[in-house]
Coordinates of C-alpha atoms in Angstrom, one line a residue:
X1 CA -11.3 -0.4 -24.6
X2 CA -8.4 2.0 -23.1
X3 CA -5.3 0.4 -23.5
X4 CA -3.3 0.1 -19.7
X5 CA 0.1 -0.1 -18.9
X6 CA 0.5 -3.5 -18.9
X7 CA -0.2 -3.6 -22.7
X8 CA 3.0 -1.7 -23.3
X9 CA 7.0 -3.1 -23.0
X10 CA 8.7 0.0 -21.5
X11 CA 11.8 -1.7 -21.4
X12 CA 14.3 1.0 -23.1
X13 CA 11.4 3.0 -24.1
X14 CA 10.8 7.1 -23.5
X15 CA 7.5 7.2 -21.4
X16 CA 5.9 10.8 -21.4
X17 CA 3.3 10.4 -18.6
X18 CA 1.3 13.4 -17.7
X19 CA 0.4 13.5 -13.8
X20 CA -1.4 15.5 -11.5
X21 CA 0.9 17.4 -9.1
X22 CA -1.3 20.6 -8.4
X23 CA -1.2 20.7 -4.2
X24 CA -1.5 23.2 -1.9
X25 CA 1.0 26.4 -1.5
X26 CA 1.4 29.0 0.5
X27 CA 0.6 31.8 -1.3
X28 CA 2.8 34.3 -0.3
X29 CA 5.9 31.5 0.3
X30 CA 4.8 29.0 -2.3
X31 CA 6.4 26.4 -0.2
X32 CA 4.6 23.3 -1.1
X33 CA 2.0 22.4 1.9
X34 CA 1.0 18.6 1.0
X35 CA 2.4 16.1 -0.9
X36 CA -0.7 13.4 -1.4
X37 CA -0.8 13.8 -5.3
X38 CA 2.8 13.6 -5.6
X39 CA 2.9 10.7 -3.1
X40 CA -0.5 9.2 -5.8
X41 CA 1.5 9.5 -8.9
X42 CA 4.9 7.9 -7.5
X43 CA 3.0 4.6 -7.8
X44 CA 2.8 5.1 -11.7
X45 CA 6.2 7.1 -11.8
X46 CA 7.8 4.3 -9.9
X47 CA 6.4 1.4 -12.2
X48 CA 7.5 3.0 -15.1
X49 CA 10.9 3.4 -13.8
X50 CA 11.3 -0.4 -13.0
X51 CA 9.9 -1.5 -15.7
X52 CA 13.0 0.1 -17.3
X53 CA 11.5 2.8 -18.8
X54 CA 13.2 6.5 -19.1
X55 CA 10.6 8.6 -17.8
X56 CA 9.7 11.8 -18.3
X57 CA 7.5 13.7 -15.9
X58 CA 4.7 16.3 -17.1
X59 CA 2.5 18.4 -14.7
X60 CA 1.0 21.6 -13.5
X61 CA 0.7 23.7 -10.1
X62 CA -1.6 26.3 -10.6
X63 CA -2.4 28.5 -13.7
X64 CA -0.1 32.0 -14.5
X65 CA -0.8 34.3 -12.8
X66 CA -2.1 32.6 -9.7
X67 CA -1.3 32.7 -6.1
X68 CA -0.6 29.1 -6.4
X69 CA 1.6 29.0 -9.4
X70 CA 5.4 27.7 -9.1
X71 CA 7.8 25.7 -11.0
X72 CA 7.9 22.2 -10.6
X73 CA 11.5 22.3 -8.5
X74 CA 9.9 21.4 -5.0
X75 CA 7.7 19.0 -6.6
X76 CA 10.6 17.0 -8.1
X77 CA 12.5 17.2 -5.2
X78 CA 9.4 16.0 -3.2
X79 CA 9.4 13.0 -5.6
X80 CA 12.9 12.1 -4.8
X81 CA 12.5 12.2 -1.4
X82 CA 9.1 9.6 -1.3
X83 CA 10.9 7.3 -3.8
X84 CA 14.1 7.6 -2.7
X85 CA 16.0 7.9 -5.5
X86 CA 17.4 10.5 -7.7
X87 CA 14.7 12.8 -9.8
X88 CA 16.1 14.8 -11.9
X89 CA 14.3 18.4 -12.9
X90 CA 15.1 21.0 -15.5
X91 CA 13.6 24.5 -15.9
X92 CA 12.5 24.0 -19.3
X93 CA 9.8 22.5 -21.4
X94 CA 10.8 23.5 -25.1
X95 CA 14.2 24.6 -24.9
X96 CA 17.9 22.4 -25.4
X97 CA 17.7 22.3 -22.0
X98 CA 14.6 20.2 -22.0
X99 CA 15.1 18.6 -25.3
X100 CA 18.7 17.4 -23.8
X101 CA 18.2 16.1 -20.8
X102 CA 15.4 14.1 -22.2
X103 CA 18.2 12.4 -24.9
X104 CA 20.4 11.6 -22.2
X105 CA 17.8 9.7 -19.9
X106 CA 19.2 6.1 -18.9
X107 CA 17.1 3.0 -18.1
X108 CA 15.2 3.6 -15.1
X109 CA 16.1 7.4 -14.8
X110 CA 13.0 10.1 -13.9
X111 CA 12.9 13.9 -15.1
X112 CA 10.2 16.1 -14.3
X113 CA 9.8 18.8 -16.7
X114 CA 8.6 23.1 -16.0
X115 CA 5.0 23.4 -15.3
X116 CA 3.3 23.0 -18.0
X117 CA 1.2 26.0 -17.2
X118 CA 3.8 28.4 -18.0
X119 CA 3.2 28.2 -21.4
X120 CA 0.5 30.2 -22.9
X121 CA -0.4 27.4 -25.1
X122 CA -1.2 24.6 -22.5
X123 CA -4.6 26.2 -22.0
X124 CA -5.7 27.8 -25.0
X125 CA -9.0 26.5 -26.1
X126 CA -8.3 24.2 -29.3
X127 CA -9.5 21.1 -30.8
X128 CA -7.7 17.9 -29.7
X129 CA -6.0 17.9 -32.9
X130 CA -4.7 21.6 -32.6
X131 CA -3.6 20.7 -29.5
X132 CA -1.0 17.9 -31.6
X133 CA 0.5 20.9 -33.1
X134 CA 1.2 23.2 -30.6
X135 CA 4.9 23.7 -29.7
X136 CA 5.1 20.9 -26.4
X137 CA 3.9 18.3 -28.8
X138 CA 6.2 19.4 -31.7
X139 CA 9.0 19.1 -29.7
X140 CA 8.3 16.6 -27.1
X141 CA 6.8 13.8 -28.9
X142 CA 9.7 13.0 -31.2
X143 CA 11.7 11.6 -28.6
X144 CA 9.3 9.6 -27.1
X145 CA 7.9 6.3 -27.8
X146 CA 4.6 6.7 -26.0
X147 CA 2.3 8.4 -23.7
X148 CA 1.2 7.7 -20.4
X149 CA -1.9 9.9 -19.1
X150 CA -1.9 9.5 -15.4
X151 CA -3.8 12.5 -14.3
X152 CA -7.4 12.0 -14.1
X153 CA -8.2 15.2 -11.7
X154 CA -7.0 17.5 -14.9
X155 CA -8.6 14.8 -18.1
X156 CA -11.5 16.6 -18.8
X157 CA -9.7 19.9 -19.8
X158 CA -8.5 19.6 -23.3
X159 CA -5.2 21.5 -22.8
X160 CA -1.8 20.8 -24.6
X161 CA -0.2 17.9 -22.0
X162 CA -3.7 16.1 -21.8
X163 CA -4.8 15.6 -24.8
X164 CA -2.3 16.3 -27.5
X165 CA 0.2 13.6 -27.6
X166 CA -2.7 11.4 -27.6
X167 CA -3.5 11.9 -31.5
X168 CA 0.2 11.2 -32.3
X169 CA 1.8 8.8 -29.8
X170 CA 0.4 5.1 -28.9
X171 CA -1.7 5.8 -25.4
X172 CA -2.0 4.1 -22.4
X173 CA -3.9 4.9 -18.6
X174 CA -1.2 5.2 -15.8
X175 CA -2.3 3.1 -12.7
X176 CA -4.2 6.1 -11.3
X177 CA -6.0 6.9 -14.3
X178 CA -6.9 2.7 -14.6
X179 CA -8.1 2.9 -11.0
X180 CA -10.4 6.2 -11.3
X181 CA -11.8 4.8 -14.7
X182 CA -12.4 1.5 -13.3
X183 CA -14.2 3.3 -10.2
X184 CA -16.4 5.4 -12.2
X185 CA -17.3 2.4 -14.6
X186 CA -18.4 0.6 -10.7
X187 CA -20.4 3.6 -10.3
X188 CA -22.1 3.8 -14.0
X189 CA -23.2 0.4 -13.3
X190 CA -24.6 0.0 -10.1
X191 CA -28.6 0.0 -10.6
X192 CA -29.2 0.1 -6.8
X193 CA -29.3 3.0 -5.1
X194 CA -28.7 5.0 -3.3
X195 CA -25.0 6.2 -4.8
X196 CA -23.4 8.4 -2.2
X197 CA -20.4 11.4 -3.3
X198 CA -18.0 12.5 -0.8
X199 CA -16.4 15.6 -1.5
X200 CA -14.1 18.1 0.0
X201 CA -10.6 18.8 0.2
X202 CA -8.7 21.8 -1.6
X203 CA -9.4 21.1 -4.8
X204 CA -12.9 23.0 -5.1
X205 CA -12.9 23.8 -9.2
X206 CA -12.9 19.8 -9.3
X207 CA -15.1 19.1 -6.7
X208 CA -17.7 21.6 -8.5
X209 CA -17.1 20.1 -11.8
X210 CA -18.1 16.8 -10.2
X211 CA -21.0 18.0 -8.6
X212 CA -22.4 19.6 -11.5
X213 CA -21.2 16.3 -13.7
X214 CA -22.8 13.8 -11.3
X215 CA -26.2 15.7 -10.7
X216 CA -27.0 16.4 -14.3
X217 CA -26.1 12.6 -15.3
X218 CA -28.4 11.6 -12.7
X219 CA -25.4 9.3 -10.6
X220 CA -25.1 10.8 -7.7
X221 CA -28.1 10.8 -5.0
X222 CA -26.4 12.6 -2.3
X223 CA -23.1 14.7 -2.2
X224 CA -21.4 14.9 1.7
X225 CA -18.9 18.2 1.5
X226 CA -16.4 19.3 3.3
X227 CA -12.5 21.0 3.0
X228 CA -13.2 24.2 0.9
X229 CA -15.5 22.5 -1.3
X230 CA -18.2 22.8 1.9
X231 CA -16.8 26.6 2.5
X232 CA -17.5 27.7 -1.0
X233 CA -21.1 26.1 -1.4
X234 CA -22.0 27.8 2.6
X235 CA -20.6 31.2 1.0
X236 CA -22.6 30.7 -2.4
X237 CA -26.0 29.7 -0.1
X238 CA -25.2 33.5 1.3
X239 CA -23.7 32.4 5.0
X240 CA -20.8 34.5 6.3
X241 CA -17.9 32.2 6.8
X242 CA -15.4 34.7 8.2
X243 CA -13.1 37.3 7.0
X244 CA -10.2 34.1 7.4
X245 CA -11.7 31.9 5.3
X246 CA -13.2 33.7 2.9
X247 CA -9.3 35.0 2.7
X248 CA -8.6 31.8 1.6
X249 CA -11.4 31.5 -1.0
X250 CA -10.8 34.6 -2.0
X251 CA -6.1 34.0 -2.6
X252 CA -6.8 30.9 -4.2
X253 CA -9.2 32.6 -7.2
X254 CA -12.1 30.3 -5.8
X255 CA -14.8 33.0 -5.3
X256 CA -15.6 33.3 -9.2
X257 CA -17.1 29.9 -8.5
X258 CA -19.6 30.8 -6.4
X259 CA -22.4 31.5 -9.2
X260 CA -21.8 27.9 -10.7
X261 CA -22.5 26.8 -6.8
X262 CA -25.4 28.9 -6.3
X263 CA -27.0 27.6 -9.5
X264 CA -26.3 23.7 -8.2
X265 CA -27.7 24.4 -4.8
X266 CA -30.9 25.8 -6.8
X267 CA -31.2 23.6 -9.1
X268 CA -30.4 20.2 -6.8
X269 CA -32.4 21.1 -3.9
X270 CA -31.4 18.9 -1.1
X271 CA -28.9 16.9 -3.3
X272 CA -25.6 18.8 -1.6
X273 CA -25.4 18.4 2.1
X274 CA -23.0 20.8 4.0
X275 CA -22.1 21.3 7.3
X276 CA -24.3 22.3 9.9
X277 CA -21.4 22.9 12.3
X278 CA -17.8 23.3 12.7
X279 CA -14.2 22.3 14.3
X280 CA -12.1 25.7 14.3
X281 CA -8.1 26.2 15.1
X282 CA -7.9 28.0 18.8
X283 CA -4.8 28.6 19.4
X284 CA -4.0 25.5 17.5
X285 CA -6.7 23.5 19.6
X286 CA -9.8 21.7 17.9
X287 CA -13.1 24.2 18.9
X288 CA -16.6 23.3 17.9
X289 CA -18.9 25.6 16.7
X290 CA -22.5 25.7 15.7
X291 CA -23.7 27.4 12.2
X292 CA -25.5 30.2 14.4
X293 CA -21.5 30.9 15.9
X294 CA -21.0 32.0 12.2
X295 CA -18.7 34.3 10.9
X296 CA -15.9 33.0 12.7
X297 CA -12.5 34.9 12.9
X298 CA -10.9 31.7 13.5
X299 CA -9.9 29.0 10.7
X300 CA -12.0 26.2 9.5
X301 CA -10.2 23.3 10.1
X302 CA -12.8 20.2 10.1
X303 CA -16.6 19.3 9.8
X304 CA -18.4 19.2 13.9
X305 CA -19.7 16.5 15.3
X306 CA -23.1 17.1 14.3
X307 CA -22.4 17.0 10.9
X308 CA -20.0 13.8 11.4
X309 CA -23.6 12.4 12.6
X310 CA -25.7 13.2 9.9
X311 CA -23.2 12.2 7.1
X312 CA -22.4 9.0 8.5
X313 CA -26.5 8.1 8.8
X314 CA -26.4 9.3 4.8
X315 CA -23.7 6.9 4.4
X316 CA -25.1 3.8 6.3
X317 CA -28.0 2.7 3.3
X318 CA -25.5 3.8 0.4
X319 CA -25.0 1.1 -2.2
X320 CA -22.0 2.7 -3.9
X321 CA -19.7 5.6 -2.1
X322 CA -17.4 7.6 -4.4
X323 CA -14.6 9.8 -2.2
X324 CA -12.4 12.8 -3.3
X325 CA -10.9 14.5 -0.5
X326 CA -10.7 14.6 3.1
X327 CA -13.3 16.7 5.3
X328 CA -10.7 19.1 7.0
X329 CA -7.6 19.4 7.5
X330 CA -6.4 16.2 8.0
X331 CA -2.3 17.1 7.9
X332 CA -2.9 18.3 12.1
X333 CA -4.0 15.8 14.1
X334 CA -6.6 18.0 16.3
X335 CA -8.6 17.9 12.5
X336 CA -8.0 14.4 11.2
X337 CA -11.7 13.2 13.6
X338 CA -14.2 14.5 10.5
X339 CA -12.3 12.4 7.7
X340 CA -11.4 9.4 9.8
X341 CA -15.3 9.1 11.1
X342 CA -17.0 10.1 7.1
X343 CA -14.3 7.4 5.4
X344 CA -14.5 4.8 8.3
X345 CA -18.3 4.9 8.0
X346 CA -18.5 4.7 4.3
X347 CA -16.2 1.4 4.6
X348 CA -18.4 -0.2 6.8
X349 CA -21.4 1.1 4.7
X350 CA -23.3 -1.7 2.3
X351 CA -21.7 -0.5 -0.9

């Protein structure tokens, strides 16, 4: 049984909680473009804080190397401006600048830490308890008094901030972490089917993962797509999305995914619905397009009409609906009609 946070007095105490800020950058600016994991996490953050705990704030954007990697600065300043209060942030994981600023947290006071990524340890492949000795561990974990693991989208890697402060620090699920667990648990034990994924967004090396995971356990019956998660499995079924958005696929590293997406269309034949048509930007107007209007030199902003249809009729017998991640791009509002019809419907639906 996974200990939460309300099994835990933070009062006075150093909380090391590990989130999930990876978003979206621009990857020649790297000006952060969405906020809705920072905004997720400032539930837990925010908690903590009032519980009177001085928190310290561990994440990742991106790996080294990336078009999407940054420091943390934006984030933390993001984070100030949803909670509106003061977040403090410090260039450094390992360093006195780090190990200082962590001593002189007050009650109630929130620092967010570099990226995690930026050291060469964070995802080296070691055992869980390797990972308690490397050098974030070492020097982190002394001055805390326990660890809060908060960021469910990155818990299956075993890297450095996941999973090494668990073998030496008492443990306990942030509120995001509870809810996702408790979710999946929902999902494990519901006998009746069908059990309905929707995924799409961004974050396609997740949404993969959770194909893959849900197909091969047998717990998912059909997977909706959308975002680039429905862009990547079109391009690995061998359709010509556009010089645009394969652009995209190809800055953000996603193309060396396209094998692994290949080999789950193959092997889950008629399991992974994607979109038979399309709502692109014209001149920053909504357009419609059908899969024969393919390759498009004009951004993919949101699943059609047609496809709005067909997923909502998948969605209308589900017993259990799982979402992660919107169908377009839901930030404009000429592309928030895809996500607001697939979510609305699965609410109605019987699960």
């Amino acid at each position: 049984m996974y200990k939460t946070m309300d099994d835990f007095d933070f009062n006075n105490k150093t909380a090391i909680v590990r989130v999930d800020f990876n978003s979206t950058v621009d990857p020649t600016t790297k000006r952060l473009l969405d906020d809705e994991r920072i905004r997720l996490h400032s539930i837990t953050i925010k908690e903590l804080a009032a519980k009177g705990a001085k928190v310290v704030v561990l994440a990742h954007q991106g790996r080294l190397g990336d078009p999407d990697y940054t420091t943390l600065e934006q984030h933390a300043k993001r984070l100030s401006e949803i909670l509106k209060s003061n977040v403090k942030y410090v260039n450094d994981l390992l360093g006195e600048k780090a190990v200082n600023a962590v001593k002189s947290l007050k009650q109630g006071e929130i620092l967010v830490l570099e990226n995690v990524r930026s050291l060469s340890e964070e995802t080296a492949k070691k055992t869980i308890e390797e990972q308690s000795k490397t050098n974030l561990v070492k020097t982190l974990a002394p001055l805390g008094d326990v660890f809060v693991i908060d960021a469910f989208a990155a818990a299956h890697r075993a890297h450095a901030s996941v999973v090494g402060f668990t073998v030496v620090m008492p443990t306990v699920l942030g509120r995001i972490m509870e809810k996702e667990i408790n979710a999946l648990e929902k999902i494990r034990s519901v006998e009746n089917r069908p059990i309905v994924y929707i995924l799409g967004g961004s974050k396609v090396k997740e949404g993969i993962e959770i194909t893959e995971y849900v197909l091969s356990n047998d717990r998912a019956d059909q997977i909706l797509t959308g975002g680039l998660v429905a862009q990547l499995f079109l391009t690995a079924k061998g359709l010509d999305i556009g010089e645009v958005n394969k652009r995209t696929l190809t800055d953000k590293g996603l193309l060396e995914l396209v094998p692994k997406a290949k080999t789950i269309l193959d092997k889950y034949d008629g399991k992974v619905l994607l979109p038979v048509d399309f709502a692109v930007d014209s001149n920053g107007k909504r357009k419609e397009i059908q899969m024969i209007n393919l390759p498009t030199e004009l951004e993919i902003c949101d699943i059609g009409e047609k496809t709005m249809e067909m997923y909502k009729k998948s969605l209308q017998n589900a017993k259990a609906v799982l979402m992660h991640g919107p169908m377009g791009v839901y930030e404009k509002d000429d592309f928030i009609k895809g996500t607001k019809a697939v979510f609305e419907e699965a609410i109605r639906s019987k699960a």
